[in-house]
XYZ file of C-alpha atoms in Angstrom:
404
model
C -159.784 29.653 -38.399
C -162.588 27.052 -38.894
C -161.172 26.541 -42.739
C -157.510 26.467 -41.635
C -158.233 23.814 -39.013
C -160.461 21.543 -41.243
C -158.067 21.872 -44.230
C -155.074 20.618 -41.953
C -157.068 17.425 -40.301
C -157.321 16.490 -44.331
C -153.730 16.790 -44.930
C -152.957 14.813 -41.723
C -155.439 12.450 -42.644
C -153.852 12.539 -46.197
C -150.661 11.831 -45.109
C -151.591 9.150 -42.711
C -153.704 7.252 -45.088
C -151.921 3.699 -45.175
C -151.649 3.414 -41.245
C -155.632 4.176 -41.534
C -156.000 1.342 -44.106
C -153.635 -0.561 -42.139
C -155.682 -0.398 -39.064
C -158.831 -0.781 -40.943
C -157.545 -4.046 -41.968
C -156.832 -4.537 -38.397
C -160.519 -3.993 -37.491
C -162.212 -6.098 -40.404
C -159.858 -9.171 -38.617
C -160.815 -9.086 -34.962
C -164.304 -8.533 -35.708
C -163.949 -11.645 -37.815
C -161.987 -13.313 -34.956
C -164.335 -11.986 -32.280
C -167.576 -13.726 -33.905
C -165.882 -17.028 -33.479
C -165.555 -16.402 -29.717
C -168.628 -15.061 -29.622
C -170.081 -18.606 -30.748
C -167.774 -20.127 -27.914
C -169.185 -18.241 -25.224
C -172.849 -19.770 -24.888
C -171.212 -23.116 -24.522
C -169.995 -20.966 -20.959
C -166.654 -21.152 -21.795
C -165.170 -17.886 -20.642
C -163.947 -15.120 -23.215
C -160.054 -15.930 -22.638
C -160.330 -19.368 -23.332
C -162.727 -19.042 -26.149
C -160.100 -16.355 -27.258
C -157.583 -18.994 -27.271
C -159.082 -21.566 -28.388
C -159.911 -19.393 -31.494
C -155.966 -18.426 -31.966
C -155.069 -22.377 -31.851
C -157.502 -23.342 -34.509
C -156.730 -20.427 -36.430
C -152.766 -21.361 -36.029
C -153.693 -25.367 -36.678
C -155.599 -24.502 -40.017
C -153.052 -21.892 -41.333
C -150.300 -24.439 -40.649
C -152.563 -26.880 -42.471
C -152.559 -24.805 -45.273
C -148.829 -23.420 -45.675
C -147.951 -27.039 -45.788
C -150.358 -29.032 -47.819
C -151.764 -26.489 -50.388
C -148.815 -23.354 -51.218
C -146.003 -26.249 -52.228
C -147.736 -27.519 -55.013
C -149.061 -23.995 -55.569
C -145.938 -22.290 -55.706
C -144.745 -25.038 -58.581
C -147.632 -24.970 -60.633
C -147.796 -21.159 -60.483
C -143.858 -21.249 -61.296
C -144.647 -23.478 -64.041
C -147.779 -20.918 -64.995
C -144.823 -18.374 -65.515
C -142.615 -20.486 -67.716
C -145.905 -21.028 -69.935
C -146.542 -17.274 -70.201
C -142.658 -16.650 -70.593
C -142.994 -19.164 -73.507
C -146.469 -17.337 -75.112
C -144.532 -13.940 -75.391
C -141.868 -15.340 -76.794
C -143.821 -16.930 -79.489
C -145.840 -13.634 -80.047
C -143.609 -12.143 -82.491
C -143.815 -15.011 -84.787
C -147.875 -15.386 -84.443
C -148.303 -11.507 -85.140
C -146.239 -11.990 -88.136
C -148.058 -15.052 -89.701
C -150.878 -13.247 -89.157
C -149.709 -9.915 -91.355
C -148.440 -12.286 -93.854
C -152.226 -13.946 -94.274
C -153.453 -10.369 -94.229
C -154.102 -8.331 -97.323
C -153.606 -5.011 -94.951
C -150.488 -3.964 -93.567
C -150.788 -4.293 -89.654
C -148.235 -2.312 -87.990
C -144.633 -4.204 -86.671
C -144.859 -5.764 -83.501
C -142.084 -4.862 -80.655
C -140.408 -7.637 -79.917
C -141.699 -8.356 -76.330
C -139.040 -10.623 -74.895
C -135.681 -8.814 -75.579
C -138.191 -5.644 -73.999
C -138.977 -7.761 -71.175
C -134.931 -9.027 -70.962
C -133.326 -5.552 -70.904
C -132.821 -4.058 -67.618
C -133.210 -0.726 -68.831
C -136.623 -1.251 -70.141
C -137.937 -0.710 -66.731
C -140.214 -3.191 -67.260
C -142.038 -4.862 -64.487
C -139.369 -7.881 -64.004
C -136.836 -5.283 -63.615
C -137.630 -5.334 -59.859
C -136.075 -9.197 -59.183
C -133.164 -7.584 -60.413
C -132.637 -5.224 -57.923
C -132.233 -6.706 -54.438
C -132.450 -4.093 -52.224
C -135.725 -3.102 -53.787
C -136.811 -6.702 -53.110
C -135.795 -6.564 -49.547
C -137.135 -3.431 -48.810
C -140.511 -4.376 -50.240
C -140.476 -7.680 -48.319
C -139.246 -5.737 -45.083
C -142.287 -3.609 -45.432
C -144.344 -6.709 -45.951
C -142.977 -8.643 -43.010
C -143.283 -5.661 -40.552
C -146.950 -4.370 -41.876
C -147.827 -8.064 -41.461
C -146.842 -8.288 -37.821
C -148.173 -4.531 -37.075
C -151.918 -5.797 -37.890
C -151.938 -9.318 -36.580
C -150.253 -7.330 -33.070
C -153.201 -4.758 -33.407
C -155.725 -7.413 -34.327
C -154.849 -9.365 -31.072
C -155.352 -6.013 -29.013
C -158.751 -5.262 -30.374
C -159.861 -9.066 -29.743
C -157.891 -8.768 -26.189
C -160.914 -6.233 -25.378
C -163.412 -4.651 -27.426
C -165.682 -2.814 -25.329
C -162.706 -0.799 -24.329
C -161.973 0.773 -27.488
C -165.418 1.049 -28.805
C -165.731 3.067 -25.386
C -162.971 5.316 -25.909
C -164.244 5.777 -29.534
C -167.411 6.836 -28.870
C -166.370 9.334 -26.567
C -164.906 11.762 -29.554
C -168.461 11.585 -30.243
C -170.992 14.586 -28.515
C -172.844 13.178 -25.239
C -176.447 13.196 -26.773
C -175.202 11.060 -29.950
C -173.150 8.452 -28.085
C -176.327 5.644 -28.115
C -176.938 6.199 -32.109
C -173.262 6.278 -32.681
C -173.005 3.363 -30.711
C -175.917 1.880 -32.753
C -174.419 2.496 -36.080
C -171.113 0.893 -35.123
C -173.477 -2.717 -34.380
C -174.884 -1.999 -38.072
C -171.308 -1.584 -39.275
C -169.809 -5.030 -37.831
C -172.891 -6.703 -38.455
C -172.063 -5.503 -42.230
C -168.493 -6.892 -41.884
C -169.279 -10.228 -40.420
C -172.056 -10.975 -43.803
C -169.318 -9.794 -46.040
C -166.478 -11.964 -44.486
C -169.213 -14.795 -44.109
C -169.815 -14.562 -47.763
C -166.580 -13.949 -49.415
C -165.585 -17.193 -47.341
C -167.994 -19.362 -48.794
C -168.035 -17.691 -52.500
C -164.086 -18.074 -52.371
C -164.429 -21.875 -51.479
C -167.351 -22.723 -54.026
C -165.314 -20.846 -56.668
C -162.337 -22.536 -55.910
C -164.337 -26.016 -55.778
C -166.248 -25.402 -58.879
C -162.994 -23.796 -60.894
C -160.856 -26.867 -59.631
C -163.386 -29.576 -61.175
C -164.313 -27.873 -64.182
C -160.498 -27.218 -65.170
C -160.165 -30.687 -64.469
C -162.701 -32.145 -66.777
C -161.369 -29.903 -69.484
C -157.727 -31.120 -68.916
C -156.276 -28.065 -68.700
C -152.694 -27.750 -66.900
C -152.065 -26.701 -63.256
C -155.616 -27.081 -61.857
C -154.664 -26.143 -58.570
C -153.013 -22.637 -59.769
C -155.832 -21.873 -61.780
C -158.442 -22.877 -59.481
C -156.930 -21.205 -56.349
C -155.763 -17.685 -58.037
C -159.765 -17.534 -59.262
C -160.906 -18.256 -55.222
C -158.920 -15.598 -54.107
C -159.476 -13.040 -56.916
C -162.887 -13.824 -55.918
C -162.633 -11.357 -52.775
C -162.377 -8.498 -55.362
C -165.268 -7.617 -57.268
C -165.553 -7.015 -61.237
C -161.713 -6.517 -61.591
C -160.731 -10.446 -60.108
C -162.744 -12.370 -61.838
C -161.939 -11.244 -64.692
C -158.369 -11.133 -64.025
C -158.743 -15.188 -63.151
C -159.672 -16.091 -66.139
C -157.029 -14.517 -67.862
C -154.238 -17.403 -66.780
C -156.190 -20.631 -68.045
C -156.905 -19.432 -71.203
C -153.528 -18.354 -72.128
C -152.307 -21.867 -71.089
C -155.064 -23.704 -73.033
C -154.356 -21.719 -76.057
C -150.549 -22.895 -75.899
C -151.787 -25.959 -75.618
C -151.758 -28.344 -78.585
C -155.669 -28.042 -78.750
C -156.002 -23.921 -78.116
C -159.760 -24.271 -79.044
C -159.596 -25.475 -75.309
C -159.808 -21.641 -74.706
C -163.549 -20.753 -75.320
C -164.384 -23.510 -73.062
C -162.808 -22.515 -70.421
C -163.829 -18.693 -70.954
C -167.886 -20.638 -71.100
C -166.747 -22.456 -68.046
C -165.423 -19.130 -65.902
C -168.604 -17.571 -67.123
C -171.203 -20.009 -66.322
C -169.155 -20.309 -62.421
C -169.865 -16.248 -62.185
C -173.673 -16.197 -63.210
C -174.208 -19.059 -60.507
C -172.126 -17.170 -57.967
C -173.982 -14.145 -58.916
C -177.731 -15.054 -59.568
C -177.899 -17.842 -57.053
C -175.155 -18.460 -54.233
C -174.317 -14.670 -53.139
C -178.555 -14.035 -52.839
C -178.599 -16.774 -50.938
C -175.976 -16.671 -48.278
C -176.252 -12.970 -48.548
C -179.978 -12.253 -47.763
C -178.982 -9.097 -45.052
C -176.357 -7.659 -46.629
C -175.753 -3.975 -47.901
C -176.573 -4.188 -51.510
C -174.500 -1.930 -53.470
C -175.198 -0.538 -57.367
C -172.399 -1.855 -59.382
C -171.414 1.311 -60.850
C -171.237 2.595 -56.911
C -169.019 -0.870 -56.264
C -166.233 0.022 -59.373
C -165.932 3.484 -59.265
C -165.325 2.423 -55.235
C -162.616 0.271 -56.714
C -160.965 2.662 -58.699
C -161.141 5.463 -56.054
C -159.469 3.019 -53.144
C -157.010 1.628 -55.490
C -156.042 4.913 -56.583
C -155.653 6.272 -53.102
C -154.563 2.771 -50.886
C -152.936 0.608 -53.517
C -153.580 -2.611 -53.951
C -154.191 -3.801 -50.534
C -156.952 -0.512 -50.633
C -158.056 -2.290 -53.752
C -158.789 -5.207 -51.766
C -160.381 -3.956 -48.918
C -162.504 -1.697 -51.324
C -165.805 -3.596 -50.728
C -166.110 -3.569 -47.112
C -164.544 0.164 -47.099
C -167.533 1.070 -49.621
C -170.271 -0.753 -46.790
C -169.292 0.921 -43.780
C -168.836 4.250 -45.637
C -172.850 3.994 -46.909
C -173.752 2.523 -43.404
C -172.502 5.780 -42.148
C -173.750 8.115 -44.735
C -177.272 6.254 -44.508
C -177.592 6.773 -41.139
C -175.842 9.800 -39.651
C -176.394 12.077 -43.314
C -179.548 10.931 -44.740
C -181.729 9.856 -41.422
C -180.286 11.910 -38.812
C -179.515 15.294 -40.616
C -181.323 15.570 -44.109
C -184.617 13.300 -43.053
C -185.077 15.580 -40.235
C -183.817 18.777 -42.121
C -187.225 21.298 -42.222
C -187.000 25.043 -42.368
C -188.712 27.051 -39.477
C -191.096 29.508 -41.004
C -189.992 33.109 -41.124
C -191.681 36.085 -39.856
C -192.707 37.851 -43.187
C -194.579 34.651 -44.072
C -196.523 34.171 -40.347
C -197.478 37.845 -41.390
C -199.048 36.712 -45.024
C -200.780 34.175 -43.556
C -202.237 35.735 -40.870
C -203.141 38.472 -43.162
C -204.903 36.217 -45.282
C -206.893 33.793 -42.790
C -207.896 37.302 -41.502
C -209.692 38.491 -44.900
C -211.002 34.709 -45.110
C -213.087 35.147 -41.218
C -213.976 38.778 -42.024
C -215.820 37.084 -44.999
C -217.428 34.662 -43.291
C -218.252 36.487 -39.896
C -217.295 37.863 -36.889
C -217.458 34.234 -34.775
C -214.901 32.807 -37.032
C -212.498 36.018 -37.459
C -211.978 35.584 -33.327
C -211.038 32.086 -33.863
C -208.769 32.005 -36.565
C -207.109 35.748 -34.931
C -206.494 33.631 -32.088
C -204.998 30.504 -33.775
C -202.699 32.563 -35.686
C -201.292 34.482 -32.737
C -201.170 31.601 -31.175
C -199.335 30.075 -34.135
C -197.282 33.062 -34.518
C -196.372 33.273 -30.772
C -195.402 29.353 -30.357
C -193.325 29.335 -33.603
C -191.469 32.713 -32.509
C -190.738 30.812 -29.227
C -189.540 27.860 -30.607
C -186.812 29.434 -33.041
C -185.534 31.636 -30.236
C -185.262 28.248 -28.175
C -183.384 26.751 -31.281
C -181.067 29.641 -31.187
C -180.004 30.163 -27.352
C -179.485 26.407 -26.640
C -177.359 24.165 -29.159
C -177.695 21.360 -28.130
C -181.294 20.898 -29.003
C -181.728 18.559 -32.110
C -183.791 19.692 -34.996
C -186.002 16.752 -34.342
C -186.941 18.170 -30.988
C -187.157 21.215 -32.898
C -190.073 20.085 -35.696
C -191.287 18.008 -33.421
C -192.734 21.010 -30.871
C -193.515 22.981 -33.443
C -197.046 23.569 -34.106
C -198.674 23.586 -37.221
C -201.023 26.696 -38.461
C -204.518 26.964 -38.048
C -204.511 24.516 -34.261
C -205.349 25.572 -31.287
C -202.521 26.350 -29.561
């Protein structure tokens, strides 16, 4: 019945999985929201206002945004398209020059833009075609959108209520360390949004002038696709880099490219050696292997938005498996001793004091029962009441050989 029940919370939690991410995503914003008002409050300005006065600036800086940075983005990136448009075309003709300088025979090369032209290709453009796909992709956008800025506003509204009602699906005598390992977990959150703020805006800064020295077009695409591919480890970077050096190699001077492939790489080992050390000293430090596969496993399950979020999914999840797993249950983890071997060691310490006298035979007899006697007590203990912990457990039990 146990199996049944725990295979059908999986498949409900299978099921379920996007709301979960959804809500995550929920989470990860008030708690970024709800450190700003916590830096409003010792001015003794009380929580509502702080909370509004956190949802204006917010609002003011967005607006700021929409209005002076995505125009100019949007063109540039439009004109980012045309330029790739234009490099695919031209593929055929480059993979052909180079067969004809070839002494081998390379094998023909599809031609790419009557593939990427034909709606029954079902190619990736194919999509724009279809407008009810659009809309109903933008529909879900619009309305998963609103569902976590709605939620995010609730959680900010009042925290300590819902952390409350959380930690009550938790058993009585855990409630303090669960509550103790949520603290860990936002204080996780709020270094990782700290830091992927300020690595986003130095890459961004650094991309922007670099580009610009090397005179390579739409500095503002390039420079603010790499700030926000930033957030995603390994995968965005490397992604980023992919757009300038296409353009500089249709450029009339495509040696352009290595520099700006130097450039990218030279931004990375500063952000990586120097900046994220720095502005990062407390945070969870995570094996790179442990960070990708991470990636692949959230991407595979979530998406691309699970993609995203991968990081600070892949923090709370070793918060929790540090502290509850390792500390609580496998630290404290020690096997009572059974009977047959309180017997073979009170068989030998016997044959040990009858060789060494009667004095010390009494005295080791009487440890040992003593020993025997306490340890049968405590595992009978540890089997009528469950809710004693197995620290409580080790803790009062006494080793051989004492006094009891």
């Amino acid at each position: 019945m146990g199996l049944i029940a725990l295979v059908t919370t999986l498949y409900i939690l299978w099921q379920i999985r996007q709301i979960l991410l959804l809500i995550f995503t929920a989470v990860v914003i008030a708690i970024a929201l709800n450190k700003l008002v916590r830096q409003l409050q010792p001015l003794k300005m009380p929580r509502a206002v702080a909370i509004t006065t956190v949802l204006i600036g917010t609002t003011v800086v967005s607006i700021l945004f929409l209005v002076g940075v995505v125009p100019p983005f949007i063109e540039q990136a439009t004109a980012l398209f045309e330029v790739i448009l234009l490099g695919v075309e031209q593929l055929p003709a480059a993979w052909a020059t180079l067969q004809a300088q070839l002494p081998l025979e390379l094998p023909s090369f599809p031609d790419l833009t009557q593939w990427i032209a034909t709606p029954e290709s079902g190619s990736a453009f194919g999509i724009f075609r279809n407008f009810f796909s659009v809309f109903n992709n933008t529909l879900q956008i619009v309305l998963q959108t609103v569902l976590v800025g709605a939620l995010s506003l609730m959680l900010l509204s009042n925290p300590g209520a819902y952390r409350n009602g959380t930690l009550r699906l938790f058993p009585a005598f855990y409630r303090r360390r669960a509550d103790e390992i949520f603290c860990a977990c936002e204080r996780a959150l709020c270094d990782w949004l700290g830091a992927m703020f300020i690595n986003s805006i130095f890459i961004f800064a650094l991309s922007f002038v670099g580009l610009y020295f090397l005179g390579v077009r739409l500095v503002l695409a390039h420079a603010l696709i790499a700030g926000v591919l930033n957030v995603i480890p390994n995968i965005g970077p490397t992604l980023s880099v992919v757009f300038p050096m296409t353009v500089a190699l249709l450029s009339p001077t495509p040696w352009k490219a290595i520099e700006v492939l130097a450039l990218y790489i030279l931004i990375q080992n500063i952000e990586s050696y120097w900046l994220t050390p720095t502005i990062m000293e407390r945070r969870v430090s995570l094996l790179p292997a442990i960070t990708l596969m991470a990636q692949i496993v959230c991407f595979t399950m979530f998406g691309v938005l699970g993609l995203v979020l991968a990081l600070p999914l892949t923090v709370v999840a070793k918060i929790w498996i540090q502290e509850l797993v390792i500390k609580d249950i496998l630290d404290q983890w020690q096997l009572p001793r059974s009977r047959p071997q309180a017997v073979a060691v009170a068989s030998h310490r016997r044959g040990v004091a009858a060789a060494r006298g009667p004095g010390y035979g009494e005295a080791a007899s009487g440890n040992i029962s003593s020993s025997e006697s306490a340890t049968e007590d405590i595992i009978s203990t540890e089997r009528s009441q469950s809710g004693i912990t197995t620290e409580t457990v080790v803790r009062r039990t006494p080793a051989l050989g004492t006094s009891a």
